[in-house]
XYZ file of C-alpha atoms in Angstrom:
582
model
C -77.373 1.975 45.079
C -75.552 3.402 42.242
C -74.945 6.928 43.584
C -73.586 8.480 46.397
C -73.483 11.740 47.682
C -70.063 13.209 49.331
C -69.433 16.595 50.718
C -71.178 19.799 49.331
C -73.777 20.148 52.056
C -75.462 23.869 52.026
C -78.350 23.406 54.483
C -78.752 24.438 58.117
C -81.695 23.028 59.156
C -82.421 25.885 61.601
C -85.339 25.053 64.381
C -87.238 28.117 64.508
C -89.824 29.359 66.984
C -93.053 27.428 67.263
C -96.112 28.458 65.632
C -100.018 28.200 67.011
C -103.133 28.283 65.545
C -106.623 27.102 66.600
C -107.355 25.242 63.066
C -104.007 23.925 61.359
C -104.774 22.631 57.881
C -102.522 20.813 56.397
C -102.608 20.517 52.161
C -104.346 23.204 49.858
C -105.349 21.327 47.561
C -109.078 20.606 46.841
C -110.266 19.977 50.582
C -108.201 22.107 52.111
C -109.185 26.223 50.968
C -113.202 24.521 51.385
C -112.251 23.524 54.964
C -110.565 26.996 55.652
C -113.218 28.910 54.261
C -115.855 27.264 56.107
C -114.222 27.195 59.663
C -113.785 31.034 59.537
C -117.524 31.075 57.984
C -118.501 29.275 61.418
C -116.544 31.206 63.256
C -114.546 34.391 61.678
C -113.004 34.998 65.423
C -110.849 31.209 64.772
C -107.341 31.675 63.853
C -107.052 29.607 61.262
C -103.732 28.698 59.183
C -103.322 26.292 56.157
C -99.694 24.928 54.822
C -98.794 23.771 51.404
C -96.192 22.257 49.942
C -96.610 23.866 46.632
C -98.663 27.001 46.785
C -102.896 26.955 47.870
C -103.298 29.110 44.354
C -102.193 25.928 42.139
C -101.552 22.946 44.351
C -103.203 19.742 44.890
C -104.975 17.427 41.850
C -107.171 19.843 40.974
C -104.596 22.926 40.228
C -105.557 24.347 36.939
C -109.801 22.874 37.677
C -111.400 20.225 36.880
C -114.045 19.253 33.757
C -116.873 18.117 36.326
C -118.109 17.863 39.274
C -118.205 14.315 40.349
C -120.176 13.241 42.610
C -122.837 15.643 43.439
C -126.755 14.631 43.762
C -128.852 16.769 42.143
C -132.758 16.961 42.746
C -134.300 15.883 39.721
C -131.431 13.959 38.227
C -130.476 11.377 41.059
C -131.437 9.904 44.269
C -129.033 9.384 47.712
C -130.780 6.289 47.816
C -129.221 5.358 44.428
C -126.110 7.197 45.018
C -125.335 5.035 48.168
C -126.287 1.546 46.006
C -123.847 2.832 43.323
C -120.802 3.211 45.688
C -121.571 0.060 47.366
C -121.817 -1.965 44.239
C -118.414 -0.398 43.768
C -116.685 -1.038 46.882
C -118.276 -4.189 47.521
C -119.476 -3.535 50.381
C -116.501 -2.290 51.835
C -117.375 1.122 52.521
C -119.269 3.019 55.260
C -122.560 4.020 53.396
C -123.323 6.417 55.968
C -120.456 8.169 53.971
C -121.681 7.535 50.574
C -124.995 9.442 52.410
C -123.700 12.063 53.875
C -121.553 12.738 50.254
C -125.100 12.374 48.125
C -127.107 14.859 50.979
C -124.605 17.567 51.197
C -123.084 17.464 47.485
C -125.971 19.966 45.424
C -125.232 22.834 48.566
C -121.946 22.927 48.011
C -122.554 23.014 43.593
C -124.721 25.981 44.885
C -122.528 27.651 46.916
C -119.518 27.286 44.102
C -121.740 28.723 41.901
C -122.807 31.842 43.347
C -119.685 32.643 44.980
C -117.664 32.433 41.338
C -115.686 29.641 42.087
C -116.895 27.431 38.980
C -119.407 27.561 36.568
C -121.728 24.879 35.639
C -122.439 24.070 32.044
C -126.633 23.858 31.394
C -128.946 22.405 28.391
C -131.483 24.636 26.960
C -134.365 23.870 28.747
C -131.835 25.353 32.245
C -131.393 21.967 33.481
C -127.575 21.034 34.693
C -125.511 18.836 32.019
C -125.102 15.701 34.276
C -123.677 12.213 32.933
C -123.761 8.712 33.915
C -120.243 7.343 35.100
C -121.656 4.984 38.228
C -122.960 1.698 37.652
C -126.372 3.022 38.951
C -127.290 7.177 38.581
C -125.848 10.163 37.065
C -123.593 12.212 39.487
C -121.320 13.934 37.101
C -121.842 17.669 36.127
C -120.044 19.618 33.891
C -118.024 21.916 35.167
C -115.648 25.050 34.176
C -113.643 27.597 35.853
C -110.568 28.433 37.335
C -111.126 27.395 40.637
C -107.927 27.696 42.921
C -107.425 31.200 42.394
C -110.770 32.183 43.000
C -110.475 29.670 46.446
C -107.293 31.417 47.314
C -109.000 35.041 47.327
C -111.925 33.910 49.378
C -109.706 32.618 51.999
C -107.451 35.360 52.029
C -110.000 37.652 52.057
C -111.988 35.752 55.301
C -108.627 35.960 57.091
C -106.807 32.885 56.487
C -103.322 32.521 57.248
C -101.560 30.895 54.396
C -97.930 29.138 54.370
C -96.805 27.962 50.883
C -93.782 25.913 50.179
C -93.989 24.311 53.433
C -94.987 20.777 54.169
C -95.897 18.694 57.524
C -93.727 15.450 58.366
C -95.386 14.423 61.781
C -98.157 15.048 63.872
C -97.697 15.461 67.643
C -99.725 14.124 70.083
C -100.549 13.887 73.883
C -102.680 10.770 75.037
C -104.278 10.079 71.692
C -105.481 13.363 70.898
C -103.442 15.371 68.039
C -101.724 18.314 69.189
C -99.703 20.028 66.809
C -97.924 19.237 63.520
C -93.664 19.672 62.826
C -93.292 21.986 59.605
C -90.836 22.197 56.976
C -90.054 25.307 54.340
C -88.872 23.354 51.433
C -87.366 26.651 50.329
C -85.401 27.609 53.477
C -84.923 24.403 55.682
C -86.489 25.971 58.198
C -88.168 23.637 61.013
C -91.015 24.747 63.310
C -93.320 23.151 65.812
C -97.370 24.703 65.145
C -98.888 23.739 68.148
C -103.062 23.578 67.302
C -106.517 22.705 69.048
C -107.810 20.651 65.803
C -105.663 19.509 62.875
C -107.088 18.653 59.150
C -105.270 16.355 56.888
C -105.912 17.477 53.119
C -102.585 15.817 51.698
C -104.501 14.131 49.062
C -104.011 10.281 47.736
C -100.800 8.563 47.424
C -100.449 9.459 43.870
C -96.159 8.783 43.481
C -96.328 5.264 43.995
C -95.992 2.873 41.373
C -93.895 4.021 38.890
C -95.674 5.497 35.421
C -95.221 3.495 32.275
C -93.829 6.379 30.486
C -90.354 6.106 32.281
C -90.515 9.381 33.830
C -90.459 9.264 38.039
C -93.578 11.785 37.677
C -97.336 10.950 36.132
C -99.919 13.927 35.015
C -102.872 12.366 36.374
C -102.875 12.745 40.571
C -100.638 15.814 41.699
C -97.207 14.117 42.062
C -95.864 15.789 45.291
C -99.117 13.423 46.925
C -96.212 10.841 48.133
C -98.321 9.689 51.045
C -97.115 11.683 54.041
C -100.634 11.987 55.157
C -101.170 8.562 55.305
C -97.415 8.217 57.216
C -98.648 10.780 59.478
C -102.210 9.111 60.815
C -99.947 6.174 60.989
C -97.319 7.230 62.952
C -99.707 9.583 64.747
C -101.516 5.998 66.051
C -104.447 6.007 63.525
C -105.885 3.452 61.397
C -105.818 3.294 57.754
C -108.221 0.808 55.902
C -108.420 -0.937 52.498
C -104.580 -0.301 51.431
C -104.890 -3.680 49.361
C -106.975 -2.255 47.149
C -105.102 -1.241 43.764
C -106.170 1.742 42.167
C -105.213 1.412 38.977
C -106.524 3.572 35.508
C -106.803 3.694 31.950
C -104.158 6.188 31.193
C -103.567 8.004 27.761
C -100.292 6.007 26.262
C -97.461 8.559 26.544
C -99.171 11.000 28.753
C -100.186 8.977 31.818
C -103.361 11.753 32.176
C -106.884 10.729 32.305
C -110.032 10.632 30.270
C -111.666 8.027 31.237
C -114.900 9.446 33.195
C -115.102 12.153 30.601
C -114.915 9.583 27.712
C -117.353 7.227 28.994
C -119.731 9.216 30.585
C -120.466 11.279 26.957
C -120.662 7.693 25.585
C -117.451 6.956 24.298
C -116.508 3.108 24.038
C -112.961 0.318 25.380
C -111.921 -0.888 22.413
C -108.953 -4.413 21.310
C -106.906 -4.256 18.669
C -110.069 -5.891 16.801
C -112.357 -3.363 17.246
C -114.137 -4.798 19.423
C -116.254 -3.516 22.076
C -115.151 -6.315 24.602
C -116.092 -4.888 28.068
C -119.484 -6.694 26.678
C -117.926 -10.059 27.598
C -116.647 -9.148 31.081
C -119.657 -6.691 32.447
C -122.439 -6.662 30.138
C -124.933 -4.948 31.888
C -122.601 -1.859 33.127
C -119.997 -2.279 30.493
C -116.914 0.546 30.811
C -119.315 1.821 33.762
C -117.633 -1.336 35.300
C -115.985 -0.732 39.022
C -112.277 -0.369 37.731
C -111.106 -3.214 39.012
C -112.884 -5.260 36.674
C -112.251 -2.887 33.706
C -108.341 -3.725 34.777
C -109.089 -7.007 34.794
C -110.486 -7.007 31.168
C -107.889 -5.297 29.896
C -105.370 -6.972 30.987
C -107.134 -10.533 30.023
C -107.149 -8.989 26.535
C -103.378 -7.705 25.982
C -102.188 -11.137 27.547
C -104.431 -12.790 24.966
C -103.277 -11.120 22.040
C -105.991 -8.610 21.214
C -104.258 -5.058 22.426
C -103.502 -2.638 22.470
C -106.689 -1.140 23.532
C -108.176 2.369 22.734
C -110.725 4.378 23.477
C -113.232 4.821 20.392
C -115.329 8.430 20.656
C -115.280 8.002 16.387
C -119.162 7.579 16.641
C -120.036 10.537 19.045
C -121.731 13.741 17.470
C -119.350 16.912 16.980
C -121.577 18.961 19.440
C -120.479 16.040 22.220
C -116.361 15.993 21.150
C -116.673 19.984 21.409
C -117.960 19.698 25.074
C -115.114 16.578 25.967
C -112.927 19.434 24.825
C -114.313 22.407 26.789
C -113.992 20.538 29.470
C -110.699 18.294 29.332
C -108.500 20.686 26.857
C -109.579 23.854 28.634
C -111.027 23.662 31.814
C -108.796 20.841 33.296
C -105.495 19.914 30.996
C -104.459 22.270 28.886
C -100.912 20.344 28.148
C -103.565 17.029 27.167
C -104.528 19.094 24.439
C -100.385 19.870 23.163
C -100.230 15.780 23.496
C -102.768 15.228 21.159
C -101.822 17.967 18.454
C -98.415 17.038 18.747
C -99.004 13.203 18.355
C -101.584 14.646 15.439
C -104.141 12.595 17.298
C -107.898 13.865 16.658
C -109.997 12.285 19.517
C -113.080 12.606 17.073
C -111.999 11.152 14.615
C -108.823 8.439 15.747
C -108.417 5.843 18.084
C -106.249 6.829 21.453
C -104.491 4.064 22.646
C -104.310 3.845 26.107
C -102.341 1.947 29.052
C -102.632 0.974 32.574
C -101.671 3.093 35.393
C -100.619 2.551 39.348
C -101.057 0.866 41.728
C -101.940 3.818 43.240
C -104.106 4.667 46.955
C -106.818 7.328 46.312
C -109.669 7.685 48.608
C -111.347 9.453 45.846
C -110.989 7.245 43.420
C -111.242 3.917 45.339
C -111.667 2.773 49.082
C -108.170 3.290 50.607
C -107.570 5.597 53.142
C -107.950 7.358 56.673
C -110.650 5.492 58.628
C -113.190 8.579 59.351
C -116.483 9.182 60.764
C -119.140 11.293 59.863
C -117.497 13.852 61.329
C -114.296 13.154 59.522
C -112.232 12.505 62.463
C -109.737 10.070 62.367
C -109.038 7.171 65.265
C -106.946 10.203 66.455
C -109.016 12.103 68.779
C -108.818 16.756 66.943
C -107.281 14.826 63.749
C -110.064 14.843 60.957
C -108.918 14.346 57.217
C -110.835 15.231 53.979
C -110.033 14.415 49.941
C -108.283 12.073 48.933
C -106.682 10.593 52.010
C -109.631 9.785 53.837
C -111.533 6.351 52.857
C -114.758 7.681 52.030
C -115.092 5.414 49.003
C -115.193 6.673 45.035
C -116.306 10.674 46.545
C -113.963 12.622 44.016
C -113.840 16.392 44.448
C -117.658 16.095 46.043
C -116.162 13.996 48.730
C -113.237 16.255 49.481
C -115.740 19.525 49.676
C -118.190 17.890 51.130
C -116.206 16.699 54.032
C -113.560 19.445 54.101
C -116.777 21.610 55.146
C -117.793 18.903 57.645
C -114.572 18.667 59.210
C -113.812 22.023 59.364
C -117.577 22.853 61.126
C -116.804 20.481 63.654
C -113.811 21.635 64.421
C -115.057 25.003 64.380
C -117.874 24.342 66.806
C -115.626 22.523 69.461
C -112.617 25.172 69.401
C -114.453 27.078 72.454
C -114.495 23.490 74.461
C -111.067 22.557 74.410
C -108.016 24.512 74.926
C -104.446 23.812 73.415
C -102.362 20.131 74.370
C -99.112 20.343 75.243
C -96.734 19.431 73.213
C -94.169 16.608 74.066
C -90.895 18.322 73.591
C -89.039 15.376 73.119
C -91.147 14.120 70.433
C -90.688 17.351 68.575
C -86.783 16.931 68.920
C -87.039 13.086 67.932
C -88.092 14.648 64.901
C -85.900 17.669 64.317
C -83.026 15.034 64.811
C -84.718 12.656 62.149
C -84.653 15.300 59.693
C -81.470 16.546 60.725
C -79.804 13.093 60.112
C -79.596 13.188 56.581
C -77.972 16.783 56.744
C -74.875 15.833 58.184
C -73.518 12.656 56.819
C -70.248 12.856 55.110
C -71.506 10.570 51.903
C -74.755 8.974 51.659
C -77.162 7.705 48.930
C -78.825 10.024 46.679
C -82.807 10.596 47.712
C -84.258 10.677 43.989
C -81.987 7.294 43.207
C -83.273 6.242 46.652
C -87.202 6.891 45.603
C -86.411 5.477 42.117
C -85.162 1.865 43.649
C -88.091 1.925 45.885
C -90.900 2.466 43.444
C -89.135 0.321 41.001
C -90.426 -2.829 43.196
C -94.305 -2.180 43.360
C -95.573 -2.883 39.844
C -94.110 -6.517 39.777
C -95.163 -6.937 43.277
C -98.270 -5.369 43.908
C -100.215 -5.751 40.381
C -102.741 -8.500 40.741
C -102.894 -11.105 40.058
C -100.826 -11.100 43.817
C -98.556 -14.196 45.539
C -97.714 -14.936 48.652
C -94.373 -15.113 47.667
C -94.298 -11.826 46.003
C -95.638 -9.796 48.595
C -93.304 -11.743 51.509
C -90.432 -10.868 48.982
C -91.537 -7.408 48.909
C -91.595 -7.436 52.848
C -87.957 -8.105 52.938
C -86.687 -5.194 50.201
C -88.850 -3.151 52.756
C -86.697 -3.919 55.684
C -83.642 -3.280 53.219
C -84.575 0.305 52.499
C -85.817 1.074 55.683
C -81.968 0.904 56.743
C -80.626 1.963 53.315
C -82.715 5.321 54.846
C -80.283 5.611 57.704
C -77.743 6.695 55.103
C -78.994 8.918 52.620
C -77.256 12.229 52.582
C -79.308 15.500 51.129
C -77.690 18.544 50.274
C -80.497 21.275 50.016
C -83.828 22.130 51.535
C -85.549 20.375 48.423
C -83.632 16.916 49.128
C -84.734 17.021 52.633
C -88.115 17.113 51.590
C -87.739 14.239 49.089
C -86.112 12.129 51.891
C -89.351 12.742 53.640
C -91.690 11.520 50.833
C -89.244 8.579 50.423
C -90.022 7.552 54.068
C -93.760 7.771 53.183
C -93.647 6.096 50.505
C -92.092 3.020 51.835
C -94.880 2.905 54.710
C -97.382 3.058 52.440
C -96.285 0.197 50.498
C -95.515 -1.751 53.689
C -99.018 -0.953 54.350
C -100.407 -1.808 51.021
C -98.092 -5.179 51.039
C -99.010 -6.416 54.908
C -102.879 -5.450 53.993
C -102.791 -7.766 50.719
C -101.449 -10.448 52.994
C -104.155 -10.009 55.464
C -107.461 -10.179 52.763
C -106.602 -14.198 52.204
C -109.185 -13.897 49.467
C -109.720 -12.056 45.820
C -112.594 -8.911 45.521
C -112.868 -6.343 43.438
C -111.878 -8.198 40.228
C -107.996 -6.864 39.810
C -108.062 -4.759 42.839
C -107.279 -7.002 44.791
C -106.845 -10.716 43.233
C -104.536 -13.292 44.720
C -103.646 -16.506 42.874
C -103.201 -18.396 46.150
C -106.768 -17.512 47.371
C -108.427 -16.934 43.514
C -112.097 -17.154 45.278
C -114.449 -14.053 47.084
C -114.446 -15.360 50.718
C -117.874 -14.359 52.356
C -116.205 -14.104 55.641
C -114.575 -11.261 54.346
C -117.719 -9.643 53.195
C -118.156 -6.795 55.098
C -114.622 -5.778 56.643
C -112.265 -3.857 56.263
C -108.080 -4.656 56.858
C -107.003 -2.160 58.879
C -103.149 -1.132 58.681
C -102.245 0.450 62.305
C -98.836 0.655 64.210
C -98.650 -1.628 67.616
C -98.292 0.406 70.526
C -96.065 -2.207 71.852
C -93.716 -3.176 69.608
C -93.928 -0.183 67.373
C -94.072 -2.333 64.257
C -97.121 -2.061 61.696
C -100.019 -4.548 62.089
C -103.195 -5.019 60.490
C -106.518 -7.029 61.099
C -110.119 -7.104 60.096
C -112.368 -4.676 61.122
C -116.417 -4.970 60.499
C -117.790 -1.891 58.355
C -120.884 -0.037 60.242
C -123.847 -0.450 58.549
C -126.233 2.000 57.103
C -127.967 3.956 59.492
C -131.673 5.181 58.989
C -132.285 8.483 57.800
C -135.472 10.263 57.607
C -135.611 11.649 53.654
C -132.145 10.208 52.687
C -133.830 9.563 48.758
C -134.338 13.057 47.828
C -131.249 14.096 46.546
C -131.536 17.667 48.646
C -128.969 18.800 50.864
C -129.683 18.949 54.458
């Protein structure tokens, strides 16, 4: 490390008294407000509380709203039936499609229910039908959508009696013989550390979007939030539950420059991938879905063509009608990115009328925009027994916002309904010192590393050895740099409230890329085109069809191990092809 930290240490980590609530929910972001509206909904007696790290009015991915709403199954337009084929042609097959049914049933209630309660707004054609657009291989399950949706989610929680604590993030959860118990707390403003003991916890915390680092230099993309480091997924795993396809790379088409997306509004109002040529070339690799490709493929395209001389590669929107580019811009300029819209007008870039070269972001782990994630069941509990998670950290394969409403509501109902059947754990004192004293650690050393130089050295690493096509010998080397930081951990020194946090996203992101490393070494085959490719085993194995890697820690040796895992198959439904919500 080229930095270290002496002397100048302002922050008393104080230890405050502990908190309770019936319903602790933990990120509000997109998930989160749904899941603490519905829970008082079911039952406006629960005492409900939800923690952020940034604020509930403007934190999580979807802060200043989002363009559509993708996925949601409307009557008329799409099928569940279809819906489920779609995700499974995505994932492979590596995806509970009693998810992917459950997300396609319940989606057009909750569009409803946004709608008449003012949260969003949803664009219509003439004839009073919803604007909806293909993205999916099979079926259209995007709808245009508009509003400003986290204030309006902030009033309606406030409003139903939600406790809300902002600038404060989680760092473990406690439990007491597999069942969750309570969460430890930390104000990123004050430094001040509390124990909330709770009945049912939900994890919200969104995808680990601060991995890999962005190609414009900066530590920080625009795309996912960037305070989603992964401490959900550190949590489940240090809590004892499982998290599944972490070899899967995430990876997008990013605007060069701006690393912020466009790619599912692009395509899915017809825009085109194009080389340096001109040409259309996803026609060679996927000619019947073309950029509707699963990404991994599309990654794999474009990275055949830059290596073979025909980037850079842009999209092409030149041959859409005006009336189309003005609703790309309603949606992306206004609705979602305003600060897209500076890029292009500063760059002088007219998306109707120039090419926009684009790049290649990640890796990066989003349950919403891939398979990784939480291992969940219908109910979205986790292999912890109270701990459910929604969004973006839960694998519930390609769901977007629909998946995080969707089972944010689910979760929250459930744990709703069984508040008056359990009563509160107890909370292992010890464990909630163990991590008071972690915290505490980095607080009183003398001289230390510096945690942003720390994060910087560890993310540095992932790029040239996660991004397929993947080695052994890459991923083994990889192992042993994670070793190195886990002690070079042991002696970073923070000075403030907002270092201590950063040493804490630091730790999560080096178990999430131990997880993503030790889960490519597990899957000794290639799937997914780029997500997951390995030149030693270059071939689809079909004794890997059909599982999962899970990523868990041992019980006994405390060390993380992972192994295969058979995905449940689809169970019947009665009326699962009618797109209505049940």
């Amino acid at each position: 490390m080229s930095k270290m930290i002496t002397g100048g240490m302002d922050l008393n980590l104080e230890r405050k008294p502990d908190l309770q609530a019936d319903l602790l929910i933990i990120g509000g972001g997109t998930a989160g407000p749904m899941a603490a509206l519905k829970a008082k909904r079911k039952n406006p007696s629960l005492d409900v509380l939800i923690v952020d790290k940034a604020t509930v009015r403007r934190g999580g991915s979807i802060c200043r709203g989002m363009d559509a709403f993708n996925n949601v199954t409307i009557p008329g337009k799409a099928t569940t039936a279809e819906y489920v084929e779609s995700i499974q042609l995505m994932s492979d097959g590596i995806i509970d499609p009693n998810l992917s049914r459950i997300i396609a049933e319940k989606s057009f209630g909750i569009l409803q229910e946004l709608e008449s309660l003012g949260v969003a707004s949803f664009p219509r054609y003439e004839n009073g039908e919803y604007m909806v657009q293909q993205f999916h291989p099979r079926g259209a399950f995007l709808a245009e959508m508009r509003g400003d949706i986290k204030p309006v989610m902030e009033k309606l929680i406030r409003g139903a009696g939600v406790r809300i604590l902002n600038r404060t993030m989680a760092s473990r959860i406690l439990t007491e013989n597999g069942r969750a118990v309570g969460a430890t707390l930390l104000n990123i403003r004050t430094g001040e550390f509390q124990v909330c003991r709770a009945k049912s916890i939900i994890l919200c915390t969104g995808g680990q979007g601060r991995f890999a680092l962005p190609d414009t230099g900066y530590l920080f993309g625009t795309f996912d939030c960037p305070y989603n480091a992964g401490e959900g997924h550190s949590m489940i795993y240090h809590a004892g539950g499982k998290l599944v396809n972490m070899e899967y790379n995430d990876v997008s088409p990013m605007l060069k420059d701006y690393e912020g997306p466009g790619h599912s509004t692009f395509i899915r109002h017809g825009g085109h991938l194009v080389n340096s040529l001109g040409e259309r070339f996803m026609t060679k690799y996927a000619p019947d879905m073309l950029e509707r490709a699963p990404s991994g493929i599309r990654e794999q395209a474009m990275r055949t063509e830059v290596r073979e001389g025909r980037g850079p590669i842009y999209y092409d929107l030149r041959h859409l009608a005006k009336e189309t580019i003005q609703i790309i811009k309603e949606g992306i300029f206004a609705a979602e990115r305003p600060t897209e819209k500076q890029f292009f007008e500063m760059r002088g870039i007219d998306i109707g009328n120039d090419l926009i070269e684009i790049t290649l972001s990640g890796p990066n782990m989003c349950g919403g925009h891939g398979p990784t994630g939480a291992l969940v069941d219908e109910n979205a509990e986790t292999t912890v027994k109270n701990l459910y998670a929604a969004g973006d950290i839960a694998s519930t394969g390609w769901g977007f916002v629909g998946a995080a409403w969707v089972f944010g509501m689910i979760a929250a109902e459930t744990a709703a309904e069984l508040d008056a059947k359990i009563s509160f754990g107890n909370v292992d004192e010890q464990m909630a010192e163990a991590e008071y004293q972690r915290l505490l650690a980095p607080t009183q050393r003398e001289d230390g590393f510096d945690p942003t130089e720390m994060e910087y050295k560890v993310r540095r690493i992932i790029k040239p050895h996660l991004t397929s096509p993947k080695s052994q010998a890459r991923l083994e080397s990889a192992l042993g740099q994670i070793d190195a930081f886990r002690r070079d951990m042991t002696n970073v020194k923070v000075t403030d409230s907002h270092e201590l946090m950063k040493f804490v996203e630091v730790g999560a992101i080096i178990d999430t890329l131990e997880m993503a490393v030790r889960a490519s070494l597990e899957r000794k085959e290639s799937r997914w085109g780029y997500g997951h490719h390995r030149i030693d085993y270059p071939q689809k194995d079909p004794a890997w069809d059909k599982k999962y890697v899970v990523a868990a820690k041992d019980p006994a040796s405390g060390r993380m191990t992972t192994y295969p895992q058979t995905v449940p198959e689809m169970r019947m439904q009665e009326d699962t092809d009618d797109g209505n919500p049940s």
